[in-house]
């Protein structure tokens, strides 16, 4: 049987190893496994979410409210934008899928940072679009502008803070860059960790409202999977000019967000205190990683997220290290696939981090 030739080029994406897999592969009991690999919120989600979601369990036989009224109203209020400026996806991953399918085709180019979120390239390959990569590990917007002039890409992705490196661009720098790009190029600002960046440094905070008031060719992406602690519920969103949203809607399957997920996200948005508290705790715990790196003389990238990227020395190997840690039940992300001799570790709870230091000390 023949398949779409574009698929030949795609390798199946391996998301952070689930705990269940480590249980099966290494025979470690799940209570002894610590997963610091997917940047989930180690403090879970707001208790209010659990309470309201559990009340909805009786409604599972009915399709969800496809207008997503409650969640859209809550998002519109939070970001001070119109409901016509919003699209909700099964994770912001799905919004990335929509926008690439809506804008790119087999003759398109898509400009991304040299090291960045893997899904941009995977969805680009769905449509056979060509990926253009910058040369530097951190976004360098002057180079981006040169590459833009040379390649005339259909879409430009700016991931700030960037995953898997944790660094962030200044908001003003991003605005100045977008202002120079022509109106037919879609600029995507992926703010999956923006809540963390905004907490740490106001200069890094990009508000969707600011973006869409200034530019008609930009979409901001946010997610409930990270700071809001709802990775298992799969809810993300895009904020853009109504014309962009209208086109993305053509690709959206009906009922793409479950009843429970819609409720969870709406309620999570109302408990700002929970989110702020977990962000504060995360940065407090991050200091221990900075200490650890200093003591062991390894580089740590200044992070505006809930993870740290530890760049190993030449006599250390990130694949070996992450495998050794895995055998002890500690799941972290090996970044060798990104061309880096580094590991990415989600900042966990105090206890989880202590466990990481204890295990990693055997190898680093
Ligand atoms: C986690 C993440 C996303 C999307 O996550 P969803 O769970 O699909 O909402 C998007 N971009 C980046 C950079 C991420 O790290």
mmCIF file of C-alpha atoms and ligand atoms in Angstrom:
data_model
loop_
_atom_site.group_PDB
_atom_site.id
_atom_site.type_symbol
_atom_site.label_atom_id
_atom_site.label_comp_id
_atom_site.label_asym_id
_atom_site.label_seq_id
_atom_site.Cartn_x
_atom_site.Cartn_y
_atom_site.Cartn_z
ATOM 1 C CA UNK A 1 0.000 0.000 0.000
ATOM 2 C CA UNK A 2 1.229 3.481 -0.807
ATOM 3 C CA UNK A 3 0.919 6.306 1.708
ATOM 4 C CA UNK A 4 1.200 10.049 1.389
ATOM 5 C CA UNK A 5 4.828 10.513 0.328
ATOM 6 C CA UNK A 6 5.258 13.378 2.834
ATOM 7 C CA UNK A 7 5.003 10.839 5.631
ATOM 8 C CA UNK A 8 8.204 9.053 4.550
ATOM 9 C CA UNK A 9 10.081 11.947 6.004
ATOM 10 C CA UNK A 10 8.466 11.898 9.443
ATOM 11 C CA UNK A 11 9.784 9.957 12.384
ATOM 12 C CA UNK A 12 7.257 9.096 15.048
ATOM 13 C CA UNK A 13 7.663 11.608 17.849
ATOM 14 C CA UNK A 14 8.593 10.207 21.207
ATOM 15 C CA UNK A 15 7.082 12.376 23.888
ATOM 16 C CA UNK A 16 8.671 12.283 27.353
ATOM 17 C CA UNK A 17 8.649 8.673 28.538
ATOM 18 C CA UNK A 18 5.488 7.904 30.463
ATOM 19 C CA UNK A 19 5.844 6.439 33.944
ATOM 20 C CA UNK A 20 3.983 3.297 32.849
ATOM 21 C CA UNK A 21 6.692 2.500 30.327
ATOM 22 C CA UNK A 22 9.462 2.729 32.900
ATOM 23 C CA UNK A 23 7.458 0.467 35.186
ATOM 24 C CA UNK A 24 7.272 -2.154 32.450
ATOM 25 C CA UNK A 25 10.796 -1.793 31.062
ATOM 26 C CA UNK A 26 12.768 -1.624 34.272
ATOM 27 C CA UNK A 27 10.421 -3.262 36.728
ATOM 28 C CA UNK A 28 10.539 -0.217 38.994
ATOM 29 C CA UNK A 29 7.446 0.434 41.072
ATOM 30 C CA UNK A 30 5.584 3.520 39.941
ATOM 31 C CA UNK A 31 5.850 5.124 43.375
ATOM 32 C CA UNK A 32 9.652 5.087 42.988
ATOM 33 C CA UNK A 33 9.614 6.834 39.624
ATOM 34 C CA UNK A 34 10.124 10.559 39.319
ATOM 35 C CA UNK A 35 9.170 12.116 36.001
ATOM 36 C CA UNK A 36 10.874 15.406 35.318
ATOM 37 C CA UNK A 37 10.674 15.111 31.555
ATOM 38 C CA UNK A 38 7.609 16.917 30.215
ATOM 39 C CA UNK A 39 7.500 20.202 32.116
ATOM 40 C CA UNK A 40 4.254 19.441 33.857
ATOM 41 C CA UNK A 41 3.375 21.369 37.002
ATOM 42 C CA UNK A 42 4.661 19.191 39.884
ATOM 43 C CA UNK A 43 2.064 20.715 42.208
ATOM 44 C CA UNK A 44 -0.782 19.480 40.030
ATOM 45 C CA UNK A 45 -3.665 21.830 39.370
ATOM 46 C CA UNK A 46 -5.946 24.057 41.386
ATOM 47 C CA UNK A 47 -8.086 22.107 43.898
ATOM 48 C CA UNK A 48 -11.069 24.049 42.558
ATOM 49 C CA UNK A 49 -10.598 22.281 39.232
ATOM 50 C CA UNK A 50 -10.838 18.844 40.805
ATOM 51 C CA UNK A 51 -13.981 19.789 42.630
ATOM 52 C CA UNK A 52 -15.832 21.184 39.615
ATOM 53 C CA UNK A 53 -14.655 18.514 37.176
ATOM 54 C CA UNK A 54 -15.786 15.694 39.429
ATOM 55 C CA UNK A 55 -19.284 17.164 39.432
ATOM 56 C CA UNK A 56 -19.407 16.865 35.652
ATOM 57 C CA UNK A 57 -18.603 13.184 35.483
ATOM 58 C CA UNK A 58 -22.316 12.394 35.313
ATOM 59 C CA UNK A 59 -22.493 14.255 31.987
ATOM 60 C CA UNK A 60 -20.119 12.058 30.051
ATOM 61 C CA UNK A 61 -22.723 10.686 27.688
ATOM 62 C CA UNK A 62 -23.410 14.077 26.137
ATOM 63 C CA UNK A 63 -21.228 15.775 23.575
ATOM 64 C CA UNK A 64 -19.429 18.856 24.891
ATOM 65 C CA UNK A 65 -20.600 22.420 24.300
ATOM 66 C CA UNK A 66 -18.970 22.953 20.932
ATOM 67 C CA UNK A 67 -19.262 26.723 21.212
ATOM 68 C CA UNK A 68 -16.956 26.416 24.270
ATOM 69 C CA UNK A 69 -18.859 29.337 25.692
ATOM 70 C CA UNK A 70 -17.591 29.185 29.271
ATOM 71 C CA UNK A 71 -13.927 28.772 28.416
ATOM 72 C CA UNK A 72 -13.935 31.335 25.633
ATOM 73 C CA UNK A 73 -15.613 33.871 27.864
ATOM 74 C CA UNK A 74 -13.011 33.248 30.565
ATOM 75 C CA UNK A 75 -10.101 33.521 28.111
ATOM 76 C CA UNK A 76 -11.554 36.657 26.505
ATOM 77 C CA UNK A 77 -11.849 38.262 29.919
ATOM 78 C CA UNK A 78 -8.373 37.244 31.037
ATOM 79 C CA UNK A 79 -6.643 38.520 27.904
ATOM 80 C CA UNK A 80 -8.983 41.424 27.184
ATOM 81 C CA UNK A 81 -9.657 40.223 23.654
ATOM 82 C CA UNK A 82 -12.847 39.302 21.807
ATOM 83 C CA UNK A 83 -14.163 35.753 21.625
ATOM 84 C CA UNK A 84 -13.759 36.035 17.845
ATOM 85 C CA UNK A 85 -10.019 36.295 18.508
ATOM 86 C CA UNK A 86 -9.828 32.860 20.120
ATOM 87 C CA UNK A 87 -9.498 29.268 19.044
ATOM 88 C CA UNK A 88 -9.166 26.367 21.463
ATOM 89 C CA UNK A 89 -7.273 23.214 20.575
ATOM 90 C CA UNK A 90 -6.599 19.828 22.068
ATOM 91 C CA UNK A 91 -3.387 21.244 23.455
ATOM 92 C CA UNK A 92 -1.759 24.169 21.669
ATOM 93 C CA UNK A 93 -0.206 21.386 19.588
ATOM 94 C CA UNK A 94 -3.500 21.138 17.768
ATOM 95 C CA UNK A 95 -3.553 24.868 17.093
ATOM 96 C CA UNK A 96 -0.049 24.514 15.596
ATOM 97 C CA UNK A 97 -1.438 21.785 13.370
ATOM 98 C CA UNK A 98 -4.358 23.997 12.279
ATOM 99 C CA UNK A 99 -2.209 26.974 11.465
ATOM 100 C CA UNK A 100 0.360 25.039 9.469
ATOM 101 C CA UNK A 101 -2.348 23.277 7.485
ATOM 102 C CA UNK A 102 -4.163 26.570 6.947
ATOM 103 C CA UNK A 103 -1.167 28.519 5.713
ATOM 104 C CA UNK A 104 1.545 26.219 4.366
ATOM 105 C CA UNK A 105 1.743 23.774 1.469
ATOM 106 C CA UNK A 106 4.397 21.766 -0.330
ATOM 107 C CA UNK A 107 6.071 24.829 -1.816
ATOM 108 C CA UNK A 108 6.178 26.753 1.447
ATOM 109 C CA UNK A 109 9.028 27.473 3.753
ATOM 110 C CA UNK A 110 8.710 27.679 7.500
ATOM 111 C CA UNK A 111 11.346 29.473 9.543
ATOM 112 C CA UNK A 112 12.186 28.140 13.002
ATOM 113 C CA UNK A 113 14.994 28.453 15.502
ATOM 114 C CA UNK A 114 17.868 26.011 15.275
ATOM 115 C CA UNK A 115 16.913 24.441 18.601
ATOM 116 C CA UNK A 116 13.205 24.621 19.362
ATOM 117 C CA UNK A 117 9.942 22.756 19.952
ATOM 118 C CA UNK A 118 9.889 19.625 17.782
ATOM 119 C CA UNK A 119 6.241 19.778 16.720
ATOM 120 C CA UNK A 120 6.731 22.718 14.329
ATOM 121 C CA UNK A 121 8.851 20.562 12.064
ATOM 122 C CA UNK A 122 6.604 17.519 12.348
ATOM 123 C CA UNK A 123 3.493 19.440 11.277
ATOM 124 C CA UNK A 124 5.480 21.206 8.555
ATOM 125 C CA UNK A 125 6.307 17.805 7.143
ATOM 126 C CA UNK A 126 2.606 16.872 7.044
ATOM 127 C CA UNK A 127 2.158 19.370 4.261
ATOM 128 C CA UNK A 128 5.596 18.871 2.713
ATOM 129 C CA UNK A 129 6.763 22.376 3.643
ATOM 130 C CA UNK A 130 10.468 23.064 3.854
ATOM 131 C CA UNK A 131 11.962 23.925 7.239
ATOM 132 C CA UNK A 132 14.501 26.740 7.375
ATOM 133 C CA UNK A 133 16.528 26.820 10.580
ATOM 134 C CA UNK A 134 18.545 29.599 12.111
ATOM 135 C CA UNK A 135 22.124 28.777 13.073
ATOM 136 C CA UNK A 136 22.238 29.760 16.726
ATOM 137 C CA UNK A 137 21.016 27.950 19.811
ATOM 138 C CA UNK A 138 19.132 31.015 21.079
ATOM 139 C CA UNK A 139 16.818 33.082 18.872
ATOM 140 C CA UNK A 140 18.841 35.747 17.139
ATOM 141 C CA UNK A 141 16.283 38.016 15.514
ATOM 142 C CA UNK A 142 18.745 39.758 13.225
ATOM 143 C CA UNK A 143 19.586 36.429 11.681
ATOM 144 C CA UNK A 144 15.879 35.602 11.570
ATOM 145 C CA UNK A 145 15.302 38.768 9.594
ATOM 146 C CA UNK A 146 18.064 37.901 7.114
ATOM 147 C CA UNK A 147 16.643 34.396 6.685
ATOM 148 C CA UNK A 148 13.201 35.893 6.241
ATOM 149 C CA UNK A 149 14.454 38.186 3.460
ATOM 150 C CA UNK A 150 16.278 35.345 1.715
ATOM 151 C CA UNK A 151 13.558 32.715 1.985
ATOM 152 C CA UNK A 152 10.227 34.513 2.189
ATOM 153 C CA UNK A 153 8.777 31.905 4.547
ATOM 154 C CA UNK A 154 5.017 31.450 4.837
ATOM 155 C CA UNK A 155 5.282 31.061 8.622
ATOM 156 C CA UNK A 156 7.838 32.129 11.242
ATOM 157 C CA UNK A 157 7.851 30.495 14.674
ATOM 158 C CA UNK A 158 9.179 32.368 17.681
ATOM 159 C CA UNK A 159 9.120 30.200 20.757
ATOM 160 C CA UNK A 160 9.565 32.436 23.777
ATOM 161 C CA UNK A 161 10.484 31.217 26.295
ATOM 162 C CA UNK A 162 12.037 28.593 24.102
ATOM 163 C CA UNK A 163 11.711 24.879 24.691
ATOM 164 C CA UNK A 164 14.083 23.000 25.270
ATOM 165 C CA UNK A 165 16.523 25.777 26.236
ATOM 166 C CA UNK A 166 14.418 27.940 28.562
ATOM 167 C CA UNK A 167 15.725 31.317 27.381
ATOM 168 C CA UNK A 168 13.350 34.120 26.389
ATOM 169 C CA UNK A 169 13.268 37.104 24.067
ATOM 170 C CA UNK A 170 12.451 40.638 25.194
ATOM 171 C CA UNK A 171 8.895 41.572 24.233
ATOM 172 C CA UNK A 172 10.062 44.763 22.549
ATOM 173 C CA UNK A 173 12.518 42.840 20.407
ATOM 174 C CA UNK A 174 9.707 40.581 19.242
ATOM 175 C CA UNK A 175 7.428 43.538 18.417
ATOM 176 C CA UNK A 176 10.208 45.278 16.481
ATOM 177 C CA UNK A 177 10.860 42.123 14.512
ATOM 178 C CA UNK A 178 7.229 41.501 13.593
ATOM 179 C CA UNK A 179 6.887 45.118 12.476
ATOM 180 C CA UNK A 180 9.504 44.474 9.768
ATOM 181 C CA UNK A 181 7.811 41.355 8.397
ATOM 182 C CA UNK A 182 5.312 41.652 5.544
ATOM 183 C CA UNK A 183 1.641 41.163 6.283
ATOM 184 C CA UNK A 184 1.322 37.911 4.362
ATOM 185 C CA UNK A 185 3.798 36.119 6.599
ATOM 186 C CA UNK A 186 2.237 34.525 9.644
ATOM 187 C CA UNK A 187 4.307 35.010 12.793
ATOM 188 C CA UNK A 188 3.597 32.551 15.579
ATOM 189 C CA UNK A 189 4.531 33.501 19.127
ATOM 190 C CA UNK A 190 4.478 30.298 21.145
ATOM 191 C CA UNK A 191 4.067 31.344 24.762
ATOM 192 C CA UNK A 192 3.682 27.913 26.352
ATOM 193 C CA UNK A 193 5.818 29.115 29.298
ATOM 194 C CA UNK A 194 4.889 32.788 29.197
ATOM 195 C CA UNK A 195 3.382 32.709 32.699
ATOM 196 C CA UNK A 196 6.822 31.815 34.072
ATOM 197 C CA UNK A 197 8.682 34.397 32.011
ATOM 198 C CA UNK A 198 6.236 37.160 32.940
ATOM 199 C CA UNK A 199 6.732 36.315 36.605
ATOM 200 C CA UNK A 200 10.507 36.410 36.403
ATOM 201 C CA UNK A 201 11.015 39.440 34.164
ATOM 202 C CA UNK A 202 8.378 41.935 32.980
ATOM 203 C CA UNK A 203 10.472 42.707 29.891
ATOM 204 C CA UNK A 204 9.874 39.182 28.639
ATOM 205 C CA UNK A 205 6.101 39.321 29.077
ATOM 206 C CA UNK A 206 4.257 39.331 25.763
ATOM 207 C CA UNK A 207 0.548 39.931 26.054
ATOM 208 C CA UNK A 208 -1.690 38.514 23.343
ATOM 209 C CA UNK A 209 -3.705 41.722 23.410
ATOM 210 C CA UNK A 210 -0.649 43.878 22.662
ATOM 211 C CA UNK A 211 0.307 41.539 19.861
ATOM 212 C CA UNK A 212 -3.005 41.402 18.065
ATOM 213 C CA UNK A 213 -3.691 45.107 18.462
ATOM 214 C CA UNK A 214 -0.458 45.856 16.676
ATOM 215 C CA UNK A 215 -0.383 43.076 14.103
ATOM 216 C CA UNK A 216 -2.922 41.326 11.910
ATOM 217 C CA UNK A 217 -0.459 38.619 10.879
ATOM 218 C CA UNK A 218 0.412 37.138 14.242
ATOM 219 C CA UNK A 219 -0.959 34.382 16.409
ATOM 220 C CA UNK A 220 -0.152 33.890 20.081
ATOM 221 C CA UNK A 221 -0.275 30.351 21.477
ATOM 222 C CA UNK A 222 -0.896 29.455 25.088
ATOM 223 C CA UNK A 223 -1.518 26.215 26.938
ATOM 224 C CA UNK A 224 -3.042 24.819 30.103
ATOM 225 C CA UNK A 225 -0.492 21.982 30.156
ATOM 226 C CA UNK A 226 2.328 23.783 31.937
ATOM 227 C CA UNK A 227 1.702 26.444 34.612
ATOM 228 C CA UNK A 228 -1.980 25.517 34.967
ATOM 229 C CA UNK A 229 -1.113 21.890 35.655
ATOM 230 C CA UNK A 230 -3.561 20.348 33.182
ATOM 231 C CA UNK A 231 -1.270 18.379 30.859
ATOM 232 C CA UNK A 232 -3.592 15.394 30.994
ATOM 233 C CA UNK A 233 -6.618 17.429 29.920
ATOM 234 C CA UNK A 234 -5.160 18.621 26.597
ATOM 235 C CA UNK A 235 -6.256 22.233 26.290
ATOM 236 C CA UNK A 236 -4.413 25.014 24.487
ATOM 237 C CA UNK A 237 -5.463 28.139 22.646
ATOM 238 C CA UNK A 238 -4.562 30.586 19.938
ATOM 239 C CA UNK A 239 -5.194 34.347 20.025
ATOM 240 C CA UNK A 240 -5.201 36.240 16.730
ATOM 241 C CA UNK A 241 -7.019 38.608 14.445
ATOM 242 C CA UNK A 242 -10.554 37.347 13.723
ATOM 243 C CA UNK A 243 -9.686 36.673 10.087
ATOM 244 C CA UNK A 244 -6.926 34.232 11.032
ATOM 245 C CA UNK A 245 -9.168 32.525 13.579
ATOM 246 C CA UNK A 246 -11.923 32.139 10.997
ATOM 247 C CA UNK A 247 -9.584 30.252 8.692
ATOM 248 C CA UNK A 248 -8.261 28.023 11.447
ATOM 249 C CA UNK A 249 -11.832 27.140 12.374
ATOM 250 C CA UNK A 250 -12.265 25.500 8.980
ATOM 251 C CA UNK A 251 -9.781 22.829 10.056
ATOM 252 C CA UNK A 252 -11.143 22.224 13.529
ATOM 253 C CA UNK A 253 -12.949 18.928 14.050
ATOM 254 C CA UNK A 254 -16.202 19.339 15.995
ATOM 255 C CA UNK A 255 -16.076 18.622 19.728
ATOM 256 C CA UNK A 256 -12.275 18.735 19.793
ATOM 257 C CA UNK A 257 -12.238 19.527 23.525
ATOM 258 C CA UNK A 258 -13.949 17.240 26.014
ATOM 259 C CA UNK A 259 -16.550 18.435 28.508
ATOM 260 C CA UNK A 260 -14.226 17.733 31.431
ATOM 261 C CA UNK A 261 -11.317 19.543 29.797
ATOM 262 C CA UNK A 262 -13.401 22.618 29.006
ATOM 263 C CA UNK A 263 -14.534 22.793 32.609
ATOM 264 C CA UNK A 264 -11.034 22.190 33.984
ATOM 265 C CA UNK A 265 -9.497 24.953 31.883
ATOM 266 C CA UNK A 266 -12.249 27.474 32.679
ATOM 267 C CA UNK A 267 -11.912 26.919 36.406
ATOM 268 C CA UNK A 268 -8.093 26.801 36.315
ATOM 269 C CA UNK A 269 -8.080 30.250 34.760
ATOM 270 C CA UNK A 270 -10.041 31.642 37.684
ATOM 271 C CA UNK A 271 -7.551 30.455 40.318
ATOM 272 C CA UNK A 272 -4.682 32.808 39.675
ATOM 273 C CA UNK A 273 -3.434 32.371 43.207
ATOM 274 C CA UNK A 274 -2.692 28.688 42.666
ATOM 275 C CA UNK A 275 -0.779 29.383 39.465
ATOM 276 C CA UNK A 276 1.258 32.212 40.965
ATOM 277 C CA UNK A 277 2.127 30.111 43.966
ATOM 278 C CA UNK A 278 3.374 27.203 41.893
ATOM 279 C CA UNK A 279 5.408 29.528 39.681
ATOM 280 C CA UNK A 280 7.022 31.121 42.736
ATOM 281 C CA UNK A 281 7.852 27.702 44.185
ATOM 282 C CA UNK A 282 9.290 26.589 40.881
ATOM 283 C CA UNK A 283 11.730 29.505 40.677
ATOM 284 C CA UNK A 284 12.642 29.027 44.313
ATOM 285 C CA UNK A 285 13.510 25.378 43.654
ATOM 286 C CA UNK A 286 15.325 26.333 40.452
ATOM 287 C CA UNK A 287 17.978 28.026 42.568
ATOM 288 C CA UNK A 288 19.007 24.591 43.821
ATOM 289 C CA UNK A 289 19.689 23.513 40.235
ATOM 290 C CA UNK A 290 21.776 26.621 39.704
ATOM 291 C CA UNK A 291 23.767 25.755 42.824
ATOM 292 C CA UNK A 292 24.129 22.160 41.696
ATOM 293 C CA UNK A 293 25.429 23.241 38.283
ATOM 294 C CA UNK A 294 27.874 25.671 39.864
ATOM 295 C CA UNK A 295 29.213 23.046 42.239
ATOM 296 C CA UNK A 296 29.661 20.496 39.463
ATOM 297 C CA UNK A 297 31.062 23.084 37.053
ATOM 298 C CA UNK A 298 28.492 22.494 34.355
ATOM 299 C CA UNK A 299 26.635 25.185 32.430
ATOM 300 C CA UNK A 300 22.993 25.901 33.112
ATOM 301 C CA UNK A 301 20.996 28.110 30.751
ATOM 302 C CA UNK A 302 19.237 31.025 32.469
ATOM 303 C CA UNK A 303 15.667 29.764 32.424
ATOM 304 C CA UNK A 304 12.366 31.637 32.178
ATOM 305 C CA UNK A 305 10.360 28.415 32.409
ATOM 306 C CA UNK A 306 9.667 25.538 34.786
ATOM 307 C CA UNK A 307 12.616 23.522 33.497
ATOM 308 C CA UNK A 308 16.378 23.821 33.417
ATOM 309 C CA UNK A 309 18.778 22.840 30.680
ATOM 310 C CA UNK A 310 22.056 21.456 31.963
ATOM 311 C CA UNK A 311 24.810 21.577 29.355
ATOM 312 C CA UNK A 312 27.279 18.815 30.121
ATOM 313 C CA UNK A 313 31.029 18.944 29.754
ATOM 314 C CA UNK A 314 32.857 17.071 26.992
ATOM 315 C CA UNK A 315 33.737 14.147 29.248
ATOM 316 C CA UNK A 316 30.043 13.574 29.993
ATOM 317 C CA UNK A 317 27.422 12.173 27.646
ATOM 318 C CA UNK A 318 23.793 13.251 27.892
ATOM 319 C CA UNK A 319 22.409 10.012 26.434
ATOM 320 C CA UNK A 320 24.372 7.869 28.846
ATOM 321 C CA UNK A 321 23.448 10.094 31.739
ATOM 322 C CA UNK A 322 19.738 10.081 30.975
ATOM 323 C CA UNK A 323 19.768 6.300 30.504
ATOM 324 C CA UNK A 324 21.583 5.795 33.791
ATOM 325 C CA UNK A 325 19.059 8.027 35.522
ATOM 326 C CA UNK A 326 16.197 6.198 33.844
ATOM 327 C CA UNK A 327 17.383 2.872 35.225
ATOM 328 C CA UNK A 328 17.092 4.420 38.672
ATOM 329 C CA UNK A 329 13.576 5.631 37.950
ATOM 330 C CA UNK A 330 14.439 9.262 37.202
ATOM 331 C CA UNK A 331 13.025 10.413 33.850
ATOM 332 C CA UNK A 332 14.654 13.480 32.286
ATOM 333 C CA UNK A 333 14.932 14.614 28.665
ATOM 334 C CA UNK A 334 18.099 13.873 26.721
ATOM 335 C CA UNK A 335 18.735 16.706 24.255
ATOM 336 C CA UNK A 336 21.210 14.854 22.022
ATOM 337 C CA UNK A 337 18.494 14.683 19.366
ATOM 338 C CA UNK A 338 18.648 18.502 19.246
ATOM 339 C CA UNK A 339 22.393 18.392 18.674
ATOM 340 C CA UNK A 340 23.121 19.322 22.276
ATOM 341 C CA UNK A 341 25.106 17.414 24.881
ATOM 342 C CA UNK A 342 22.583 18.463 27.484
ATOM 343 C CA UNK A 343 19.643 17.272 29.519
ATOM 344 C CA UNK A 344 16.416 19.113 30.231
ATOM 345 C CA UNK A 345 15.011 18.653 33.690
ATOM 346 C CA UNK A 346 11.606 19.885 34.809
ATOM 347 C CA UNK A 347 11.889 21.642 38.146
ATOM 348 C CA UNK A 348 9.899 19.353 40.408
ATOM 349 C CA UNK A 349 8.846 19.491 44.030
ATOM 350 C CA UNK A 350 11.481 19.925 46.717
ATOM 351 C CA UNK A 351 11.554 16.188 47.283
ATOM 352 C CA UNK A 352 11.723 15.287 43.580
ATOM 353 C CA UNK A 353 14.585 17.712 43.042
ATOM 354 C CA UNK A 354 16.480 16.317 46.010
ATOM 355 C CA UNK A 355 16.134 12.888 44.464
ATOM 356 C CA UNK A 356 17.494 14.222 41.179
ATOM 357 C CA UNK A 357 20.549 15.742 42.876
ATOM 358 C CA UNK A 358 21.152 12.547 44.798
ATOM 359 C CA UNK A 359 21.036 10.358 41.679
ATOM 360 C CA UNK A 360 22.744 12.775 39.309
ATOM 361 C CA UNK A 361 25.635 13.221 41.767
ATOM 362 C CA UNK A 362 26.594 9.600 41.096
ATOM 363 C CA UNK A 363 27.217 10.435 37.448
ATOM 364 C CA UNK A 364 28.160 14.104 37.195
HETATM 365 C C1 LIG B 1 4.250 22.049 25.945
HETATM 366 C C2 LIG B 1 4.415 22.933 24.779
HETATM 367 C C3 LIG B 1 3.390 23.199 23.862
HETATM 368 C C4 LIG B 1 2.041 22.619 23.814
HETATM 369 O O1 LIG B 1 1.596 21.838 24.699
HETATM 370 P P1 LIG B 1 0.108 21.279 24.657
HETATM 371 O O2 LIG B 1 0.145 20.323 25.776
HETATM 372 O O3 LIG B 1 -0.094 20.658 23.314
HETATM 373 O O4 LIG B 1 -0.775 22.452 24.874
HETATM 374 C C5 LIG B 1 3.605 24.098 22.842
HETATM 375 N N1 LIG B 1 4.774 24.684 22.700
HETATM 376 C C6 LIG B 1 5.789 24.456 23.534
HETATM 377 C C7 LIG B 1 7.050 25.183 23.321
HETATM 378 C C8 LIG B 1 5.663 23.571 24.590
HETATM 379 O O5 LIG B 1 6.690 23.338 25.388
#
